Amino acid sequence: MHIAIVGSGYVGLVSGACFAEMGMNVTCIDIDEKKVSNLNKGIIPIYEPGLEEMIIRNKNDERISFTTDLTSCINNMEVVFIAVGTPPNEDGSADLKHVLTVAHTVGRSMNKYMVIVTKSTVPVGTSFKVRKVIQAELDKRNLDIEFDIVSNPEFLKEGVAIKDFMSPDRVVVGVESEKAKQIMSKLYRPFLLNNFRVIFMDVPSSEMTKYAANAMLATRISFMNDIANLCELVGANVDMVRKGIGSDLRIGNKFLYPGSGYGGSCFPKDVKALIHTGKENGYNMRVIKAVEEVNEIQKKIVFEKLKKLFNGDLKDKMVAIWGLSFKPDTDDMREAPSLVVIESLLKEKANVIVYDPVAMNECKRLIGDKVIYAKDMYEATVDVDALLLLTEWKQFRMPSWKVVKKAMKGNVVIDGRNIYDEFELQREGLILKGIGRG
Ligand SMILES: NC(=O)c1ccc[n+]([C@@H]2O[C@H](COP(=O)([O-])OP(=O)(O)OC[C@H]3O[C@@H](n4cnc5c(N)ncnc54)[C@H](O)[C@@H]3O)[C@@H](O)[C@H]2O)c1
């Protein structure tokens, strides 16, 4: 089976590599010439555990290739996946220009039946827009070609994307024809040999499922952050409360961790887009609006705690940050809480030194030399007044507090992910503040 994946970002590359791993013939297409040229040299543009090896292996076996030219290869394809970005517009709605550009190219160049799959996260109605654009292009060429549109939102998590794609909890597919359903079944069967977990549904429901899933997960995080903030005021410990409620099977223990707010390329933009879809349809999405409001405040919580500890004066203070990516095992810093904390610190005229195992280059690309870049996690703590933990990378989980205390000038540690033990730090003469530990 020959398939095209248009868009070689986190989703496109992982999907492409995994389909190739299962024996499919995959062509990855991207408009970014540098990215494609690097991929052809075996240079992978993103950090995702296991991805590099998988791409190189399948490239050597000629099951995956990279090009900027969709037009010239499209008629070899049975299926074309659209996996381009859908960033937020100013008003919070999803920007569909990349998705629709691909639809135009498909319509202008296809000469035979194929299935066009929207894998990007798109608001309800977008796959129908894709169909309209393709049909209009075919009409311009006086061609009567049958094609199918399918919605197949992606649920992979950055950091464990390969595992998620190779063994998904479920695959959601919105289809309109039996023919497309058969083709999509054939595509996903190798991933789900033991238990075929593809949920077929209509296209709008499939598109909505993705937003509802992300909105639900974001809600759990904001809910726990609200509970954590209240715990502090009333003298309760949110770590205990989390365990207490997470053991209830109706609630479950996932996504109940308070912290410095959710970030990344999905939750913030998808929550905004869902609010916007509500507005467009005359419906006020009250719960999800509150989720977003809590998150905006929570992104600043570590900074506010620090400021309070220094009696409102952070001028010329030296502050170290451990962790820049929005979560561990990725270099993705889109909407990362670290960016908000850094910006707030710099506004107060504090000096900032940072360390992250993989996101240092991404940070340099985004904010340049506004901060100092340490060579390792301990170098970041030398002569600093305070240390902030923002991303719970494994290497930050059990540091030598002796070494840290010796290196630091001050003694304040703020744990934005609640992974440290207060007594352990106290023993070394450090003061620890977490989230929701009253
Ligand atoms: N990143 C995630 O964890 C994740 C998870 C699930 C769903 N999604 C969704 O998947 C989509 C892609 O996300 P991503 O994180 O992979 O984005 P990304 O920004 O990492 O990659 C998008 C790629 O598309 C390319 N592109 C843009 N226009 C193009 C065009 N006309 N032709 C060819 N290539 C083009 C860009 O150059 C870029 O390389 C988004 O809608 C996102 O919401 C992302």
Short mmCIF file of N, CA, C and O in Angstrom, two decimals, residues 204-290:
data_model
loop_
_atom_site.label_atom_id
_atom_site.label_comp_id
_atom_site.label_asym_id
_atom_site.label_seq_id
_atom_site.Cartn_x
_atom_site.Cartn_y
_atom_site.Cartn_z
N PRO A 204 -18.32 14.35 11.33
CA PRO A 204 -18.36 15.40 12.36
C PRO A 204 -18.09 14.87 13.78
O PRO A 204 -17.40 15.52 14.57
N SER A 205 -18.62 13.68 14.09
CA SER A 205 -18.40 13.13 15.44
C SER A 205 -16.92 12.83 15.66
O SER A 205 -16.38 13.03 16.76
N SER A 206 -16.26 12.35 14.61
CA SER A 206 -14.83 12.06 14.71
C SER A 206 -14.05 13.35 14.97
O SER A 206 -13.17 13.40 15.84
N GLU A 207 -14.38 14.40 14.22
CA GLU A 207 -13.67 15.67 14.41
C GLU A 207 -13.90 16.20 15.84
O GLU A 207 -12.97 16.69 16.49
N MET A 208 -15.13 16.08 16.31
CA MET A 208 -15.44 16.57 17.66
C MET A 208 -14.78 15.73 18.74
O MET A 208 -14.39 16.24 19.79
N THR A 209 -14.62 14.42 18.49
CA THR A 209 -14.02 13.53 19.49
C THR A 209 -12.64 14.03 19.91
O THR A 209 -12.29 14.02 21.09
N LYS A 210 -11.86 14.50 18.95
CA LYS A 210 -10.50 14.97 19.27
C LYS A 210 -10.54 16.17 20.22
O LYS A 210 -9.81 16.24 21.21
N TYR A 211 -11.41 17.13 19.92
CA TYR A 211 -11.51 18.31 20.79
C TYR A 211 -12.05 17.94 22.16
O TYR A 211 -11.59 18.47 23.18
N ALA A 212 -13.04 17.06 22.16
CA ALA A 212 -13.64 16.67 23.45
C ALA A 212 -12.60 15.96 24.31
O ALA A 212 -12.52 16.18 25.53
N ALA A 213 -11.75 15.13 23.68
CA ALA A 213 -10.71 14.41 24.45
C ALA A 213 -9.72 15.40 25.05
O ALA A 213 -9.42 15.33 26.25
N ASN A 214 -9.21 16.30 24.24
CA ASN A 214 -8.23 17.26 24.77
C ASN A 214 -8.85 18.19 25.81
O ASN A 214 -8.22 18.53 26.81
N ALA A 215 -10.09 18.58 25.56
CA ALA A 215 -10.76 19.48 26.51
C ALA A 215 -10.98 18.77 27.85
O ALA A 215 -10.81 19.36 28.92
N MET A 216 -11.32 17.49 27.80
CA MET A 216 -11.52 16.72 29.04
C MET A 216 -10.21 16.62 29.83
O MET A 216 -10.18 16.81 31.06
N LEU A 217 -9.12 16.32 29.12
CA LEU A 217 -7.82 16.19 29.81
C LEU A 217 -7.38 17.53 30.39
O LEU A 217 -6.89 17.60 31.53
N ALA A 218 -7.57 18.59 29.64
CA ALA A 218 -7.22 19.93 30.14
C ALA A 218 -8.07 20.28 31.36
O ALA A 218 -7.60 20.89 32.32
N THR A 219 -9.33 19.85 31.32
CA THR A 219 -10.24 20.12 32.45
C THR A 219 -9.73 19.44 33.72
O THR A 219 -9.74 20.03 34.81
N ARG A 220 -9.27 18.20 33.59
CA ARG A 220 -8.76 17.49 34.78
C ARG A 220 -7.57 18.25 35.37
O ARG A 220 -7.44 18.37 36.59
N ILE A 221 -6.70 18.75 34.48
CA ILE A 221 -5.52 19.46 34.98
C ILE A 221 -5.94 20.76 35.69
O ILE A 221 -5.51 21.05 36.81
N SER A 222 -6.78 21.54 35.03
CA SER A 222 -7.19 22.82 35.66
C SER A 222 -7.98 22.56 36.94
O SER A 222 -7.84 23.29 37.93
N PHE A 223 -8.81 21.53 36.93
CA PHE A 223 -9.58 21.20 38.13
C PHE A 223 -8.63 20.91 39.29
O PHE A 223 -8.78 21.44 40.40
N MET A 224 -7.60 20.10 39.03
CA MET A 224 -6.65 19.76 40.09
C MET A 224 -5.83 20.97 40.51
O MET A 224 -5.45 21.09 41.68
N ASN A 225 -5.54 21.86 39.58
CA ASN A 225 -4.81 23.06 39.96
C ASN A 225 -5.66 23.94 40.88
O ASN A 225 -5.14 24.53 41.83
N ASP A 226 -6.94 24.02 40.59
CA ASP A 226 -7.85 24.78 41.46
C ASP A 226 -7.89 24.16 42.86
O ASP A 226 -7.80 24.84 43.88
N ILE A 227 -8.01 22.82 42.88
CA ILE A 227 -8.05 22.11 44.17
C ILE A 227 -6.73 22.33 44.92
O ILE A 227 -6.71 22.59 46.13
N ALA A 228 -5.62 22.28 44.17
CA ALA A 228 -4.29 22.45 44.79
C ALA A 228 -4.18 23.84 45.42
O ALA A 228 -3.70 23.99 46.56
N ASN A 229 -4.62 24.85 44.69
CA ASN A 229 -4.51 26.21 45.23
C ASN A 229 -5.35 26.36 46.49
O ASN A 229 -4.94 27.04 47.45
N LEU A 230 -6.51 25.70 46.51
CA LEU A 230 -7.36 25.76 47.70
C LEU A 230 -6.73 24.97 48.85
O LEU A 230 -6.79 25.39 50.01
N CYS A 231 -6.10 23.84 48.51
CA CYS A 231 -5.42 23.02 49.53
C CYS A 231 -4.43 23.90 50.32
O CYS A 231 -4.35 23.82 51.55
N GLU A 232 -3.68 24.69 49.59
CA GLU A 232 -2.69 25.55 50.27
C GLU A 232 -3.34 26.49 51.26
O GLU A 232 -2.84 26.72 52.36
N LEU A 233 -4.50 27.02 50.88
CA LEU A 233 -5.16 28.00 51.75
C LEU A 233 -5.75 27.35 52.99
O LEU A 233 -5.84 27.98 54.04
N VAL A 234 -6.18 26.08 52.86
CA VAL A 234 -6.85 25.45 54.00
C VAL A 234 -5.95 24.47 54.76
O VAL A 234 -6.38 23.83 55.71
N GLY A 235 -4.70 24.34 54.33
CA GLY A 235 -3.77 23.46 55.05
C GLY A 235 -3.92 21.99 54.70
O GLY A 235 -3.64 21.12 55.51
N ALA A 236 -4.37 21.70 53.48
CA ALA A 236 -4.44 20.30 53.03
C ALA A 236 -3.30 20.04 52.04
O ALA A 236 -2.68 20.99 51.55
N ASN A 237 -3.03 18.75 51.79
CA ASN A 237 -1.94 18.40 50.87
C ASN A 237 -2.54 17.74 49.62
O ASN A 237 -3.11 16.66 49.68
N VAL A 238 -2.38 18.40 48.51
CA VAL A 238 -3.02 17.93 47.27
C VAL A 238 -2.48 16.57 46.83
O VAL A 238 -3.18 15.81 46.17
N ASP A 239 -1.24 16.24 47.22
CA ASP A 239 -0.70 14.92 46.83
C ASP A 239 -1.55 13.80 47.45
O ASP A 239 -1.81 12.77 46.85
N MET A 240 -1.97 14.04 48.70
CA MET A 240 -2.82 13.06 49.38
C MET A 240 -4.22 13.05 48.76
O MET A 240 -4.80 11.99 48.53
N VAL A 241 -4.72 14.24 48.49
CA VAL A 241 -6.07 14.34 47.90
C VAL A 241 -6.09 13.64 46.54
O VAL A 241 -7.03 12.91 46.21
N ARG A 242 -5.03 13.84 45.77
CA ARG A 242 -4.93 13.19 44.44
C ARG A 242 -5.00 11.67 44.57
O ARG A 242 -5.76 11.01 43.86
N LYS A 243 -4.23 11.15 45.54
CA LYS A 243 -4.26 9.69 45.73
C LYS A 243 -5.65 9.25 46.18
O LYS A 243 -6.17 8.22 45.76
N GLY A 244 -6.21 10.06 47.07
CA GLY A 244 -7.54 9.73 47.63
C GLY A 244 -8.61 9.66 46.56
O GLY A 244 -9.43 8.74 46.55
N ILE A 245 -8.59 10.60 45.63
CA ILE A 245 -9.67 10.56 44.61
C ILE A 245 -9.30 9.66 43.43
O ILE A 245 -10.16 9.04 42.83
N GLY A 246 -7.99 9.57 43.13
CA GLY A 246 -7.56 8.78 41.97
C GLY A 246 -7.81 7.30 42.13
O GLY A 246 -7.90 6.57 41.14
N SER A 247 -7.94 6.86 43.38
CA SER A 247 -8.17 5.43 43.62
C SER A 247 -9.64 5.05 43.37
O SER A 247 -9.98 3.87 43.35
N ASP A 248 -10.47 6.03 43.21
CA ASP A 248 -11.87 5.78 42.84
C ASP A 248 -11.89 5.41 41.36
O ASP A 248 -11.50 6.24 40.52
N LEU A 249 -12.34 4.21 41.03
CA LEU A 249 -12.27 3.75 39.64
C LEU A 249 -13.06 4.64 38.69
O LEU A 249 -12.76 4.73 37.51
N ARG A 250 -14.09 5.31 39.23
CA ARG A 250 -14.86 6.20 38.35
C ARG A 250 -14.03 7.40 37.94
O ARG A 250 -14.26 8.03 36.92
N ILE A 251 -13.05 7.76 38.78
CA ILE A 251 -12.22 8.93 38.50
C ILE A 251 -10.92 8.51 37.81
O ILE A 251 -10.54 9.05 36.78
N GLY A 252 -10.23 7.51 38.38
CA GLY A 252 -8.95 7.06 37.81
C GLY A 252 -7.83 8.00 38.20
O GLY A 252 -8.08 9.14 38.63
N ASN A 253 -6.58 7.51 38.06
CA ASN A 253 -5.47 8.32 38.60
C ASN A 253 -4.67 9.09 37.55
O ASN A 253 -3.67 9.71 37.86
N LYS A 254 -5.12 9.08 36.30
CA LYS A 254 -4.37 9.79 35.26
C LYS A 254 -4.79 11.26 35.18
O LYS A 254 -5.94 11.61 35.42
N PHE A 255 -3.83 12.09 34.79
CA PHE A 255 -4.09 13.52 34.56
C PHE A 255 -4.68 14.22 35.78
O PHE A 255 -5.56 15.06 35.67
N LEU A 256 -4.19 13.82 36.95
CA LEU A 256 -4.66 14.48 38.17
C LEU A 256 -3.52 15.22 38.85
O LEU A 256 -3.60 15.51 40.04
N TYR A 257 -2.46 15.50 38.09
CA TYR A 257 -1.29 16.12 38.72
C TYR A 257 -1.36 17.63 38.62
O TYR A 257 -1.40 18.19 37.53
N PRO A 258 -1.34 18.30 39.78
CA PRO A 258 -1.29 19.76 39.74
C PRO A 258 0.12 20.19 39.34
O PRO A 258 1.05 19.40 39.42
N GLY A 259 0.28 21.41 38.91
CA GLY A 259 1.61 21.86 38.50
C GLY A 259 1.56 23.29 38.02
O GLY A 259 0.74 24.09 38.50
N SER A 260 2.44 23.60 37.05
CA SER A 260 2.48 24.99 36.60
C SER A 260 1.69 25.17 35.30
O SER A 260 2.05 25.98 34.46
N GLY A 261 0.63 24.41 35.15
CA GLY A 261 -0.27 24.62 34.02
C GLY A 261 0.07 23.76 32.83
O GLY A 261 1.20 23.34 32.66
N TYR A 262 -0.94 23.50 32.01
CA TYR A 262 -0.67 22.73 30.78
C TYR A 262 -0.14 23.65 29.69
O TYR A 262 -0.45 24.82 29.65
N GLY A 263 0.70 23.07 28.83
CA GLY A 263 1.22 23.82 27.68
C GLY A 263 1.22 22.92 26.48
O GLY A 263 0.39 22.03 26.37
N GLY A 264 2.16 23.15 25.57
CA GLY A 264 2.27 22.29 24.40
C GLY A 264 1.51 22.82 23.21
O GLY A 264 0.83 23.84 23.29
N SER A 265 1.61 22.06 22.12
CA SER A 265 1.03 22.56 20.87
C SER A 265 -0.44 22.20 20.74
O SER A 265 -1.08 22.60 19.79
N CYS A 266 -0.98 21.43 21.68
CA CYS A 266 -2.36 20.95 21.50
C CYS A 266 -3.37 21.53 22.47
O CYS A 266 -4.29 22.23 22.05
N PHE A 267 -3.20 21.26 23.78
CA PHE A 267 -4.26 21.66 24.72
C PHE A 267 -4.61 23.15 24.62
O PHE A 267 -5.78 23.50 24.48
N PRO A 268 -3.61 24.06 24.70
CA PRO A 268 -3.99 25.47 24.69
C PRO A 268 -4.76 25.87 23.43
O PRO A 268 -5.80 26.53 23.51
N LYS A 269 -4.27 25.43 22.26
CA LYS A 269 -4.94 25.86 21.03
C LYS A 269 -6.28 25.14 20.83
O LYS A 269 -7.24 25.73 20.34
N ASP A 270 -6.35 23.87 21.25
CA ASP A 270 -7.59 23.13 21.04
C ASP A 270 -8.70 23.61 21.98
O ASP A 270 -9.87 23.66 21.61
N VAL A 271 -8.30 23.98 23.19
CA VAL A 271 -9.27 24.53 24.14
C VAL A 271 -9.83 25.86 23.57
O VAL A 271 -11.04 26.08 23.55
N LYS A 272 -8.92 26.68 23.06
CA LYS A 272 -9.36 27.96 22.45
C LYS A 272 -10.28 27.71 21.26
O LYS A 272 -11.31 28.38 21.10
N ALA A 273 -9.90 26.75 20.41
CA ALA A 273 -10.70 26.49 19.21
C ALA A 273 -12.09 25.97 19.58
O ALA A 273 -13.08 26.31 18.92
N LEU A 274 -12.17 25.17 20.65
CA LEU A 274 -13.48 24.64 21.06
C LEU A 274 -14.37 25.77 21.58
O LEU A 274 -15.57 25.81 21.28
N ILE A 275 -13.75 26.68 22.34
CA ILE A 275 -14.52 27.83 22.82
C ILE A 275 -15.05 28.61 21.60
O ILE A 275 -16.21 29.03 21.56
N HIS A 276 -14.18 28.75 20.61
CA HIS A 276 -14.56 29.50 19.41
C HIS A 276 -15.67 28.80 18.64
O HIS A 276 -16.62 29.44 18.17
N THR A 277 -15.59 27.48 18.54
CA THR A 277 -16.66 26.73 17.85
C THR A 277 -17.99 26.96 18.58
O THR A 277 -19.04 27.15 17.95
N GLY A 278 -17.93 26.95 19.92
CA GLY A 278 -19.14 27.22 20.70
C GLY A 278 -19.71 28.58 20.33
O GLY A 278 -20.90 28.72 20.02
N LYS A 279 -18.83 29.58 20.32
CA LYS A 279 -19.25 30.96 20.04
C LYS A 279 -19.88 31.06 18.65
O LYS A 279 -20.95 31.65 18.48
N GLU A 280 -19.22 30.43 17.68
CA GLU A 280 -19.73 30.47 16.30
C GLU A 280 -21.13 29.89 16.20
O GLU A 280 -21.90 30.25 15.33
N ASN A 281 -21.40 28.95 17.11
CA ASN A 281 -22.69 28.28 17.07
C ASN A 281 -23.65 28.80 18.14
O ASN A 281 -24.65 28.15 18.48
N GLY A 282 -23.32 29.96 18.70
CA GLY A 282 -24.22 30.59 19.68
C GLY A 282 -24.27 29.85 21.00
O GLY A 282 -25.25 29.94 21.72
N TYR A 283 -23.20 29.11 21.34
CA TYR A 283 -23.21 28.36 22.60
C TYR A 283 -22.02 28.77 23.46
O TYR A 283 -20.89 28.82 22.99
N ASN A 284 -22.30 29.06 24.71
CA ASN A 284 -21.27 29.50 25.63
C ASN A 284 -20.63 28.29 26.33
O ASN A 284 -21.27 27.63 27.14
N MET A 285 -19.38 28.00 26.01
CA MET A 285 -18.70 26.83 26.59
C MET A 285 -18.15 27.22 27.97
O MET A 285 -16.96 27.49 28.14
N ARG A 286 -19.03 27.23 28.97
CA ARG A 286 -18.67 27.78 30.29
C ARG A 286 -17.56 27.01 30.98
O ARG A 286 -16.63 27.59 31.52
N VAL A 287 -17.66 25.68 30.99
CA VAL A 287 -16.67 24.87 31.72
C VAL A 287 -15.28 25.08 31.13
O VAL A 287 -14.31 25.37 31.83
N ILE A 288 -15.21 24.97 29.82
CA ILE A 288 -13.90 25.00 29.17
C ILE A 288 -13.29 26.42 29.21
O ILE A 288 -12.07 26.58 29.24
N LYS A 289 -14.15 27.43 29.27
CA LYS A 289 -13.63 28.80 29.44
C LYS A 289 -12.94 28.93 30.80
O LYS A 289 -11.88 29.54 30.93
N ALA A 290 -13.55 28.33 31.81
CA ALA A 290 -12.96 28.38 33.15
C ALA A 290 -11.65 27.59 33.19
O ALA A 290 -10.69 27.99 33.85
#
